[in-house]
XYZ file of C-alpha atoms in Angstrom:
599
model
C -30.948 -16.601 11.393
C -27.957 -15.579 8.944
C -28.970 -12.696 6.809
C -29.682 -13.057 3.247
C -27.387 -10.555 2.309
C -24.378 -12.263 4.460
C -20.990 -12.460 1.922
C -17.925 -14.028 2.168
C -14.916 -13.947 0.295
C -12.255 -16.976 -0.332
C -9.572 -17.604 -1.797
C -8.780 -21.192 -3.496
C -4.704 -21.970 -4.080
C -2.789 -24.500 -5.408
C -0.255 -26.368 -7.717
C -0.965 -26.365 -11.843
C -3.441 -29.012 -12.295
C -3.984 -30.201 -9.044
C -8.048 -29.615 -9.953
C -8.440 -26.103 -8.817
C -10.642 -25.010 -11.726
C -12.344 -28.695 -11.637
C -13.417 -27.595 -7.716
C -14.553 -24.183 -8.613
C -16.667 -25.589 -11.858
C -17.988 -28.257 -9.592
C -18.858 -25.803 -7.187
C -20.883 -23.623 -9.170
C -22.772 -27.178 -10.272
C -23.377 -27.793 -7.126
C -24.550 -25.029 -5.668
C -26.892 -24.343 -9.040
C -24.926 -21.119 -9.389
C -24.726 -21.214 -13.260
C -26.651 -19.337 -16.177
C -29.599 -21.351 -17.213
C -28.526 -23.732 -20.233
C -24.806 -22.912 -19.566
C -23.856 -26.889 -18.307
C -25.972 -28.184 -21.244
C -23.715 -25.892 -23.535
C -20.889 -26.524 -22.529
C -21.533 -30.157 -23.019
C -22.804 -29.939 -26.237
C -19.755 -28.509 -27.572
C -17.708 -31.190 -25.836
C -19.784 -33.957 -27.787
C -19.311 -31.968 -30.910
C -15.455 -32.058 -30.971
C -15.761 -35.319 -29.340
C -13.874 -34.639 -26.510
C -14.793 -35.758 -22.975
C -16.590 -33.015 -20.388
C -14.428 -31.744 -17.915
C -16.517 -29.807 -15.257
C -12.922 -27.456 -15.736
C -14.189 -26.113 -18.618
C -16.983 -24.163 -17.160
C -14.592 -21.627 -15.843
C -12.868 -21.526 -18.794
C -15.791 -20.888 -21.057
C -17.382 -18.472 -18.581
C -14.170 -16.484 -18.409
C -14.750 -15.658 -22.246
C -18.139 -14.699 -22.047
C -17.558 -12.277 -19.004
C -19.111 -9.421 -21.547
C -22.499 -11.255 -21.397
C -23.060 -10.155 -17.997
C -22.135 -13.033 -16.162
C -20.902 -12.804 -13.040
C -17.466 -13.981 -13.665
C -13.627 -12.241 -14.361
C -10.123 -13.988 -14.087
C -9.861 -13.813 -10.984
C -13.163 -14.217 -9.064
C -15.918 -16.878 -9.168
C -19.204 -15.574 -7.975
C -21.768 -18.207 -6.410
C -24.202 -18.740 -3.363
C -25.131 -21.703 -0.931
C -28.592 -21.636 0.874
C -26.262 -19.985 3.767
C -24.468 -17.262 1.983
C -23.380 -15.627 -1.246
C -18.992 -16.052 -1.667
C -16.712 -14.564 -3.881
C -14.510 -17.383 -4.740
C -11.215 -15.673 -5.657
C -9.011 -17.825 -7.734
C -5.367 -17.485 -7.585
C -3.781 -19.014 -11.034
C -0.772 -17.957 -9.771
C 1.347 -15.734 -6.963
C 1.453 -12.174 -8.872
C -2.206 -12.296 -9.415
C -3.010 -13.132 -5.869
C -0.830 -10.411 -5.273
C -2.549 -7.891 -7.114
C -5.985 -8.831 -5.925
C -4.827 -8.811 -2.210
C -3.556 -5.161 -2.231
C -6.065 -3.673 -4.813
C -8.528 -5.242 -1.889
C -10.383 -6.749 -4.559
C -9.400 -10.217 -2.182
C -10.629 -9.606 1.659
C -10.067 -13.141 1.917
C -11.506 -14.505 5.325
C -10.845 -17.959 4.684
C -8.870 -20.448 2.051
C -8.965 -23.689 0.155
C -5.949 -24.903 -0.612
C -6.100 -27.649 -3.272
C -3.912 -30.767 -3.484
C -4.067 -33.800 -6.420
C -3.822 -37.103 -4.735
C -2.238 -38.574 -7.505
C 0.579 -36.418 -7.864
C 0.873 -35.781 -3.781
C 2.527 -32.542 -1.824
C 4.376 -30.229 -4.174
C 6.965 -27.782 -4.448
C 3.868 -24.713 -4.977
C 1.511 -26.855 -2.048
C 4.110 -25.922 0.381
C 4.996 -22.342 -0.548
C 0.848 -21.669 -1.296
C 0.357 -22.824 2.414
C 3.463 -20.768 3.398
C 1.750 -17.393 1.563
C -1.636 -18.233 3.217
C -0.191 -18.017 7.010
C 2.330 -14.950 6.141
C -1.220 -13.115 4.774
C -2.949 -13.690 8.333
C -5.667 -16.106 6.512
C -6.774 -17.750 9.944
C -9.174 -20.340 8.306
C -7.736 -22.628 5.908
C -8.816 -26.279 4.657
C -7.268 -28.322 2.625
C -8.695 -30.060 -0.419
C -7.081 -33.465 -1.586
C -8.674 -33.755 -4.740
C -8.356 -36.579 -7.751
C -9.095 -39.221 -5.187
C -10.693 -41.352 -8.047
C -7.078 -41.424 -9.818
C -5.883 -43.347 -6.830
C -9.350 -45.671 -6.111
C -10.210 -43.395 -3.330
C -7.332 -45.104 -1.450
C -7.386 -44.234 2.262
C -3.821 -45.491 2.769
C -2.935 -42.367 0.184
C -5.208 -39.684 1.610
C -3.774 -39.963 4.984
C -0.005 -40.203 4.174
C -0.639 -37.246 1.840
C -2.543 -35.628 5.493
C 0.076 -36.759 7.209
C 3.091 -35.145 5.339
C 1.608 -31.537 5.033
C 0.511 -31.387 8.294
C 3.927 -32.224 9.160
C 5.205 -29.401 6.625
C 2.111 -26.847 8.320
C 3.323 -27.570 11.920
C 6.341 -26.057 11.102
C 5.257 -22.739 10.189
C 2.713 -22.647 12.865
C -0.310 -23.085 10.967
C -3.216 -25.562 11.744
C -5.684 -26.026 9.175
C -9.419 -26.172 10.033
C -9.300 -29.485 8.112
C -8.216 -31.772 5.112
C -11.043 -33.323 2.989
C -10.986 -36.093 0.269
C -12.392 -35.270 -2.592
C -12.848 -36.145 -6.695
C -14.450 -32.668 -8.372
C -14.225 -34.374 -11.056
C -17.003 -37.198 -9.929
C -18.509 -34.775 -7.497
C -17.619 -37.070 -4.594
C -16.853 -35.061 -1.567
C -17.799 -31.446 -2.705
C -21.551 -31.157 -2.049
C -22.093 -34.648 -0.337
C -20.637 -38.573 -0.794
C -21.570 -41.095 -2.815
C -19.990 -43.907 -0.822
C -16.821 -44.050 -2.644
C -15.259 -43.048 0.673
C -16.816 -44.877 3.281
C -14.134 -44.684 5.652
C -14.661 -40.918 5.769
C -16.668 -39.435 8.180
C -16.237 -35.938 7.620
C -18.088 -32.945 6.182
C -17.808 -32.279 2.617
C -16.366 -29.330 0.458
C -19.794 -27.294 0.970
C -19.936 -28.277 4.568
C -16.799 -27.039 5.357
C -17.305 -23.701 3.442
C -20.380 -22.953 5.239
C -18.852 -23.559 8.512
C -16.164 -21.414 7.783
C -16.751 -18.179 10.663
C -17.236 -14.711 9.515
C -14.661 -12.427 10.761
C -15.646 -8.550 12.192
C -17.388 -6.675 9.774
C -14.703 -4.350 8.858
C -17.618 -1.674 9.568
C -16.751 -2.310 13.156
C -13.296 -1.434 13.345
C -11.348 2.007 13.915
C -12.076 4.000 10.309
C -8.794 4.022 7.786
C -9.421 5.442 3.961
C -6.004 5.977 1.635
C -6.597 9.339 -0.102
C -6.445 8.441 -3.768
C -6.690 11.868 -4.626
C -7.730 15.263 -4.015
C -10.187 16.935 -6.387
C -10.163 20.751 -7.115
C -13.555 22.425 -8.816
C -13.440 25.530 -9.674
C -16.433 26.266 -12.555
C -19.030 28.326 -11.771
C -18.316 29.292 -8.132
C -17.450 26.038 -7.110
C -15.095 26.145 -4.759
C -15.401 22.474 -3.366
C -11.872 20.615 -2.626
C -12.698 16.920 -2.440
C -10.745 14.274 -0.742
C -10.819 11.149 -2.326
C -10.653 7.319 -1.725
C -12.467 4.219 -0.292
C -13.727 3.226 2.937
C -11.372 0.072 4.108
C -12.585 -0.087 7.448
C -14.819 1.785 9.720
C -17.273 4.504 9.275
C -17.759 8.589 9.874
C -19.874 11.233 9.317
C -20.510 14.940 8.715
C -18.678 16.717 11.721
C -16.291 14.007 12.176
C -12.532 15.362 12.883
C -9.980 13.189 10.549
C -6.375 13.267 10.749
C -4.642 12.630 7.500
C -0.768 10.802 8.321
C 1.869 10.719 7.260
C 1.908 14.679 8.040
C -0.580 14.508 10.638
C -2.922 17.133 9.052
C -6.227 17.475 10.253
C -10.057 18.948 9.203
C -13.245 18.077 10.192
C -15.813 16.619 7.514
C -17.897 19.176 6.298
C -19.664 17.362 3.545
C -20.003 13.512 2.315
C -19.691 13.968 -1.582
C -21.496 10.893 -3.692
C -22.105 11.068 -7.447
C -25.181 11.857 -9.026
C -26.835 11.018 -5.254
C -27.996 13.612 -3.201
C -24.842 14.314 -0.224
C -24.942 11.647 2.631
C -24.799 11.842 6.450
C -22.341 8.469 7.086
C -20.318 5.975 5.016
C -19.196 3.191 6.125
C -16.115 0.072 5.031
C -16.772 -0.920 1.091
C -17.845 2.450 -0.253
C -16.042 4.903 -2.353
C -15.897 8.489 -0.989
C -15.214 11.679 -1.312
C -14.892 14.294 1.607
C -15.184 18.441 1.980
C -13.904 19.436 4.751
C -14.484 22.608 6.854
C -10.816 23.797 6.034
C -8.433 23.976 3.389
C -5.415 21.812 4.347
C -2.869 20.269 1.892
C -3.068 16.831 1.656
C -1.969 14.884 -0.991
C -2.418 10.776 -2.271
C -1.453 8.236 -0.295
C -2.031 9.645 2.915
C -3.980 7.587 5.570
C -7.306 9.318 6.710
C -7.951 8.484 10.583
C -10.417 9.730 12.598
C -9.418 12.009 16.019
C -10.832 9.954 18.401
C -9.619 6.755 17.099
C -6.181 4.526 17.775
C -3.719 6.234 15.585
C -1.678 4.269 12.590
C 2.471 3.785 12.203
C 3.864 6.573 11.088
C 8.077 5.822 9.760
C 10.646 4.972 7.114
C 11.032 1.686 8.617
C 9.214 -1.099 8.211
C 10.015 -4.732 9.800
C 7.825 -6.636 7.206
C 7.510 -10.130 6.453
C 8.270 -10.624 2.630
C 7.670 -12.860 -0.205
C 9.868 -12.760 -3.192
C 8.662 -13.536 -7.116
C 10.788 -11.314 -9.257
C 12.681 -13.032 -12.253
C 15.646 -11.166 -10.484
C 16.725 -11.484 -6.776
C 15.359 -8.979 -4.390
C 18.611 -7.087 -3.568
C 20.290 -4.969 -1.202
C 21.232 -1.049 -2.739
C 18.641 -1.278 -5.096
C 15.733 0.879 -5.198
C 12.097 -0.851 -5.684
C 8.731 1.075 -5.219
C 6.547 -0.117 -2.066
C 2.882 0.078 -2.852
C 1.178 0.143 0.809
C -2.475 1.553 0.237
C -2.688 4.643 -1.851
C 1.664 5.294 -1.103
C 3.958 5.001 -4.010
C 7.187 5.212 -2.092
C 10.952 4.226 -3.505
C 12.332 1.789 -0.829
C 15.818 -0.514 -0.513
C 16.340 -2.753 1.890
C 17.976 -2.015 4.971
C 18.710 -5.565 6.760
C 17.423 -9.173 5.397
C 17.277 -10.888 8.920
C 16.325 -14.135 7.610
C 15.487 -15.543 4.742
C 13.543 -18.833 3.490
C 13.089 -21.586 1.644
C 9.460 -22.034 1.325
C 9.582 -24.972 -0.044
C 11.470 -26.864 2.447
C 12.066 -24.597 5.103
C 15.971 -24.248 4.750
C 16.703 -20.796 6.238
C 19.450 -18.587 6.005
C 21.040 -15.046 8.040
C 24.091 -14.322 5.804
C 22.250 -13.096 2.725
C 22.458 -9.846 0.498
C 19.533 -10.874 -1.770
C 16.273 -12.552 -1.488
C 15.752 -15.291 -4.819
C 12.874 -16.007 -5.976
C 9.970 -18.122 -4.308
C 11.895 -17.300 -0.740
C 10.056 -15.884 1.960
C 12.115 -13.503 4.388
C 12.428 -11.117 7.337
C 13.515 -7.836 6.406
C 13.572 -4.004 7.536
C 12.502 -2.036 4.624
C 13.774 1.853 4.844
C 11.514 4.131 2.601
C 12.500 7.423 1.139
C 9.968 9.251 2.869
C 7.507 8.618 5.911
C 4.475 6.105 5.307
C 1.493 5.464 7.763
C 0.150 1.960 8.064
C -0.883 -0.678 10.421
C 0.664 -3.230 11.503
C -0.734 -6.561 9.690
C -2.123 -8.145 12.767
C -4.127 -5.384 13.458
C -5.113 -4.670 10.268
C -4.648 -6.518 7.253
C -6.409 -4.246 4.788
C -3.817 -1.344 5.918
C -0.932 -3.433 6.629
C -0.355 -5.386 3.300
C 1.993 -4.627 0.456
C 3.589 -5.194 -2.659
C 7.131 -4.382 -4.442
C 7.368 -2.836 -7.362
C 10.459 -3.180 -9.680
C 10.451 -2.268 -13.266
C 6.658 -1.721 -13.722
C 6.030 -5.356 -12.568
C 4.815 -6.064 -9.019
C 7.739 -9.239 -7.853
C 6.833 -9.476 -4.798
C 4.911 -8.358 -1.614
C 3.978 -9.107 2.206
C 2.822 -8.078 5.429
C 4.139 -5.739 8.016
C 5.239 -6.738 11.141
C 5.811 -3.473 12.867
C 7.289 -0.034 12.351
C 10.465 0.721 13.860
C 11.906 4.088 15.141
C 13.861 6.021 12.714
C 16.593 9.099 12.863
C 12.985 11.646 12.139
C 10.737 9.624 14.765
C 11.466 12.758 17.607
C 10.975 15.551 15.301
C 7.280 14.044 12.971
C 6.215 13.615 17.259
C 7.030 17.500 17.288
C 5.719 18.484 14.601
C 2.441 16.096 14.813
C 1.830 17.356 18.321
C 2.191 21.532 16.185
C 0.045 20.243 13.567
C -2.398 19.186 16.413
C -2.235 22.209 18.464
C -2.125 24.606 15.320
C -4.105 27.868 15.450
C -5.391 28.781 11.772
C -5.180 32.209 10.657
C -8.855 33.581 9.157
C -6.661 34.116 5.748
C -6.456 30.447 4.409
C -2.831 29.612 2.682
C -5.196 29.100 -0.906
C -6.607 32.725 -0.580
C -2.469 34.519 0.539
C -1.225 32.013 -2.651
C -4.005 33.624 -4.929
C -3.770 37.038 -3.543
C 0.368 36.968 -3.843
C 0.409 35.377 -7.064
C 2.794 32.668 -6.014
C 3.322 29.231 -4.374
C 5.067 29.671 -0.953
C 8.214 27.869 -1.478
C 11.405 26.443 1.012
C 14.462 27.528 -1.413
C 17.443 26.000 0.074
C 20.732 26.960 -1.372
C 23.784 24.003 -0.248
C 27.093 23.591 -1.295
C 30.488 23.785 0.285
C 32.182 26.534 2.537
C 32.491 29.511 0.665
C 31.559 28.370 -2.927
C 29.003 31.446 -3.341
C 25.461 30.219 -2.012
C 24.911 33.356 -0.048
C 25.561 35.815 -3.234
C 23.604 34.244 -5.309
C 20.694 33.275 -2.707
C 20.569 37.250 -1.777
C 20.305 38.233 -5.440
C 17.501 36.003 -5.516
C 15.520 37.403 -3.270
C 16.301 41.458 -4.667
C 15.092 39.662 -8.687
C 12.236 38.157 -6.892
C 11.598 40.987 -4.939
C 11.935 43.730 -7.670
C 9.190 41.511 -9.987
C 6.368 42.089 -6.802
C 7.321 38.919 -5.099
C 7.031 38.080 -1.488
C 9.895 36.661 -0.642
C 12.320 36.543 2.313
C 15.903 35.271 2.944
C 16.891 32.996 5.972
C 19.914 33.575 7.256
C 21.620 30.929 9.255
C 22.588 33.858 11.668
C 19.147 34.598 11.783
C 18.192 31.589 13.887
C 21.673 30.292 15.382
C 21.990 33.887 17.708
C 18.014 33.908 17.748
C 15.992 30.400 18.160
C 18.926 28.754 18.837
C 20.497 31.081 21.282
C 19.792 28.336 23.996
C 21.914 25.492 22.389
C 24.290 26.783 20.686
C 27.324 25.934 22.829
C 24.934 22.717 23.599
C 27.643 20.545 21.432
C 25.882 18.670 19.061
C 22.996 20.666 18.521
C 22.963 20.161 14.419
C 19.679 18.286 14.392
C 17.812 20.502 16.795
C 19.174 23.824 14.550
C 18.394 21.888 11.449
C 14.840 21.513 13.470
C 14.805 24.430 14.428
C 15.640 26.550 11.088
C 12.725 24.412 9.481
C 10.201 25.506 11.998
C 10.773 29.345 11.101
C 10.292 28.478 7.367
C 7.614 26.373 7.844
C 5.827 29.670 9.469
C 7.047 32.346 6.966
C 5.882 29.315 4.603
C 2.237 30.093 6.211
C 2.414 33.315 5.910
C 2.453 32.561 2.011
C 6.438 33.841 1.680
C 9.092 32.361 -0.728
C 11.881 31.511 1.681
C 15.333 31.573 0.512
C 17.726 29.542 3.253
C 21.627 28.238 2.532
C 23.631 25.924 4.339
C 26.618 24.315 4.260
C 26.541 20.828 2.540
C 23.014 19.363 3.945
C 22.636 15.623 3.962
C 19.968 13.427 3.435
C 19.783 13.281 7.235
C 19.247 16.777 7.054
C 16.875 16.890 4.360
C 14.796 14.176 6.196
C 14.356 16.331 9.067
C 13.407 19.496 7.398
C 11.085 17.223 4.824
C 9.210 16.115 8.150
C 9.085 19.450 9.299
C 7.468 21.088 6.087
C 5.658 19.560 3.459
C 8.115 18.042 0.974
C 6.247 19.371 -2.349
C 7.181 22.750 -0.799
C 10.849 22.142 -1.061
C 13.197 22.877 -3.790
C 17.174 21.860 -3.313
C 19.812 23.874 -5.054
C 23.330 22.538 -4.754
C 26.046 25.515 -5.627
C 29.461 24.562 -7.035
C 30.694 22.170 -9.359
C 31.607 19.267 -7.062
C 28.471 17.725 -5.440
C 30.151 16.507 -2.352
C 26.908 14.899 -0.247
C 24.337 12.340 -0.789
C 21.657 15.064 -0.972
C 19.368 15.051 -4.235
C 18.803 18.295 -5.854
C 16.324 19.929 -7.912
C 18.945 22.449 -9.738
C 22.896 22.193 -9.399
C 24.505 25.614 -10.462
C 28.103 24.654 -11.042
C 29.781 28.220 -11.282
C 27.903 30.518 -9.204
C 30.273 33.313 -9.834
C 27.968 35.079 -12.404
C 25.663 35.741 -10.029
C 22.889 37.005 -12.702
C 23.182 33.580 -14.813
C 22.431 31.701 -11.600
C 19.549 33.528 -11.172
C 18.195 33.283 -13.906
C 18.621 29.328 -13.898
C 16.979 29.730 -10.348
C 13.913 31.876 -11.719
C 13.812 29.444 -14.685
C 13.382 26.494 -11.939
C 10.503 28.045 -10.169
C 8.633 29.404 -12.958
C 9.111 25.987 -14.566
C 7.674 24.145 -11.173
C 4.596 27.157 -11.137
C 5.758 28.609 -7.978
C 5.926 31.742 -9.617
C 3.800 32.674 -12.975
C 5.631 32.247 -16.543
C 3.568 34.791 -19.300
C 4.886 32.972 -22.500
């Protein structure tokens, strides 16, 4: 016996007027999902301004009354057969499917795709059904509705059948099934009225209680985004609370999480809940909020995993299946922002492999953009490191959207992660991270007892344009104001650490590695670190930004000619008055509060 409580969620799709709101009123009708009085309403203020009913309006009317406590919004339609309760989610159009499908608001398991009989196979009733197979929606049925506009003509029905199963071959997809249907008379949603006698099919409701529940996300390997981190610090508190919801899974007190991308790790010492009394377990679908029995830095938009459990994609490149809605063409050497869980990363796009019409299937290699309504193949590269699943696996953690000016234009699945230039050293340093003995003095209690926020200071410029003069006064004015500070020489670790490669060849990488790795220590140890080196890359920066957490870095590029890709935090274009420099420097961390500013 199914279990009262049993939920699914749906999503219904299709072109403007093809009768999508028409289903969902009829639906609600149907199932006798409405307020009490609400139909009768609704069609007394029809007869009033003597226009006809339309079973369209329900939704509509509903929609404006959503402060009234019923259990209705834009985007969802709530309602329950005698097998289940469903969240219908209605998609008006692509950008608000979009939003629902990363927010998770949509866990669609299943789809109706809706299609008026008059009117036939459109432009949107191939790209919808395109959309519904890139998102991994296994169960899909489609609706051909208005079948009294056309006398409930067979002949019609089945050439419409005929031609988008055609069009649904192509892309691979099989649909559970197509139905006839009229919302509008009723005939074919809950049952038949023998306007179709020549179909001997289920109806609408049939279908959508036949429609298969997939794994309770409950059951899979546990994923939460961190949404944020929550400091308390009244009264003795000293609780540091990890944020975020459950997608998938469940722990409890004493569980060990890793948090990726920097493969951080602590082991749950409390379940936080508001206003409840602290819990044991959570589970998938609930908010929650972690202590855990250390003090690690983690920050939003990690991806909580627990030990014992597969582990997620951790990389800058993404092989992602993609579809485009921005106004504007999705273009090469532009910078978007990829919202993938809880990440805000800027992204561009490394290599469009293929892109699509979705419409009629016309693809295309040779392409520097990606126009709107296309669907493509593409290797996203991100700025930083994000950790994800790959869509198949997951679809809750392997979803996304693009960002671009404030608007989301488009957004997809991921295929896989790919190796990038960092993939050897984040195995290094996860494999540290994993391995890493904890000093009894947290970094929190050194930072409080110093007075400062261990810092990576690296000094870059050219050959000889004056980083190490003005890196070495640094450190004295930090030093002679109580600081702890210390400066890395790139002597230091080339005839030290690196005494074993250095007449290796190209060892650059491994020293750049390498040089990180003693910083990231004296880091630990709650030190201000001042390093140079001679013009760093972004390559460069990418490995020593794997190495040690990025919010720990500052960049300072010395001399007036910025001759590398690098981005920095302060340039200093004549570094010959040594004191001014400083004083921009000291300006730049007091500014950041990595060192205290009295006024």
């Amino acid at each position: 016996m199914i279990p009262k409580t049993e939920h699914m969620s749906l999503v219904i799709v299709g072109h403007v007027d093809h009768g999508k709101s028409t289903v969902l009123g009829r639906l609600l009708v149907d199932t006798g999902s409405l307020p009490e009085g609400k139909l009768e309403q609704i069609r007394a203020n029809c007869e009033r301004n003597s226009k006809p009913f339309e079973y369209a309006f329900l939704i509509d009317a509903l929609k404006d009354e959503q402060s009234q406590g019923i259990t209705i919004d834009s985007a969802r339609v709530f309602f329950r057969t005698k097998k289940r309760n469903y969240t219908l989610i209605d998609a008006p159009g692509h950008i608000e499917f979009l939003k629902n499908m990363v927010t998770g608001a949509s866990r669609a398991e299943a789809a109706f795709l809706v299609i008026d009989a008059e009117e036939g196979v459109r432009e949107n009733s191939r790209r919808h059904g395109y959309m519904l197979s890139m998102l991994g929606i296994r169960q899909t049925a489609i609706i051909v509705n208005k079948m009294d506009l056309v006398d409930f003509n067979k002949t019609v029905y089945e050439q419409i059948v005929t031609e988008y199963k055609e069009f649904l071959s192509r892309i691979g997809v099989t649909p559970i099934c197509f139905l006839p249907a009229s919302a509008r008379t009723g005939e074919g949603i809950a049952g038949f009225n023998g306007s179709m006698p020549w179909h001997e099919g289920p109806s609408v409701l049939e279908v959508l209680d036949s429609f298969e529940k997939e794994v309770e996300p409950t059951s899979k390997s546990f994923r939460m985004p961190v949404q944020d981190v929550y400091k308390f610090t009244r009264y003795g508190d000293s609780r540091r609370i990890v944020a975020g919801t459950v997608l998938t899974g469940s722990v409890e007190v004493g569980d060990e999480l890793i948090f990726f991308p920097s493969g951080k790790k602590g082991r749950i010492k409390t379940i936080e809940s508001f206003n409840t009394a602290s819990l044991r377990e959570i589970q998938a679908g609930y908010a929650a909020g972690f202590t855990l029995d250390e003090q690690i830095y983690v920050t939003r938009g990690e991806l909580a995993v627990k030990a014992d459990e597969p582990m997620p994609k951790v990389t800058t490149r993404l092989r992602v299946n993609l579809f485009w809605l921005g106004k504007e063409p999705f273009r090469k050497k532009k910078e978007y922002i990829l919202k993938l869980g809880a990440t805000r990363v800027p992204v561009h796009i490394e290599e469009i492999t293929r892109a699509i019409n979705a419409s009629d299937l016309h693809s295309d290699t040779e392409r520097d953009g990606v126009k709107r309504h296309e669907v493509a193949d593409c290797i996203l590269k991100s700025s930083r490191a994000v950790a994800f699943d790959a869509s198949q696996e997951s679809a809750l953690t392997g979803r996304f959207v693009i960002v671009d000016n404030y608007e989301i234009c488009g957004g997809g699945i991921v295929r896989e992660g790919l190796e990038d230039k960092q993939t050897w050293v984040r195995d290094k340093v996860f494999l540290r991270d994993y391995k890493w003995e904890r000093s009894a003095i947290s970094l929190e209690m050194r930072t409080e007892k110093y007075n400062q926020k261990p810092t990576l200071i690296i000094i870059t410029g050219q050959k000889n344009s004056g980083k190490k003069p003005v890196a070495k006064a640094l450190e004295r004015k930090l030093f002679s104001d109580g600081k702890i500070v210390y400066f890395l020489g790139i002597g230091n670790v080339l005839y030290g650490i690196d005494a074993d490669i250095k007449d290796t060849g190209n060892y650059r990488e491994e020293h750049i590695r390498r040089l990180s790795e003693a910083a990231n220590l004296l880091l630990n140890a709650g030190v201000i670190v001042v390093a140079t080196a001679i013009e760093l890359t972004s390559d460069d920066l990418e490995i020593i930004k794997t190495v040690v957490e990025p919010e720990k870095i500052e960049v300072v590029w010395v001399g007036e000619y910025v001759t590398t890709d690098i981005p920095n935090d302060l340039v200093i274009p004549d570094p010959r008055n040594t004191e001014e420099a400083v004083d921009l420097l000291k300006n730049l961390l007091q500014e950041r509060g990595i060192i205290f500013r009295p006024w």
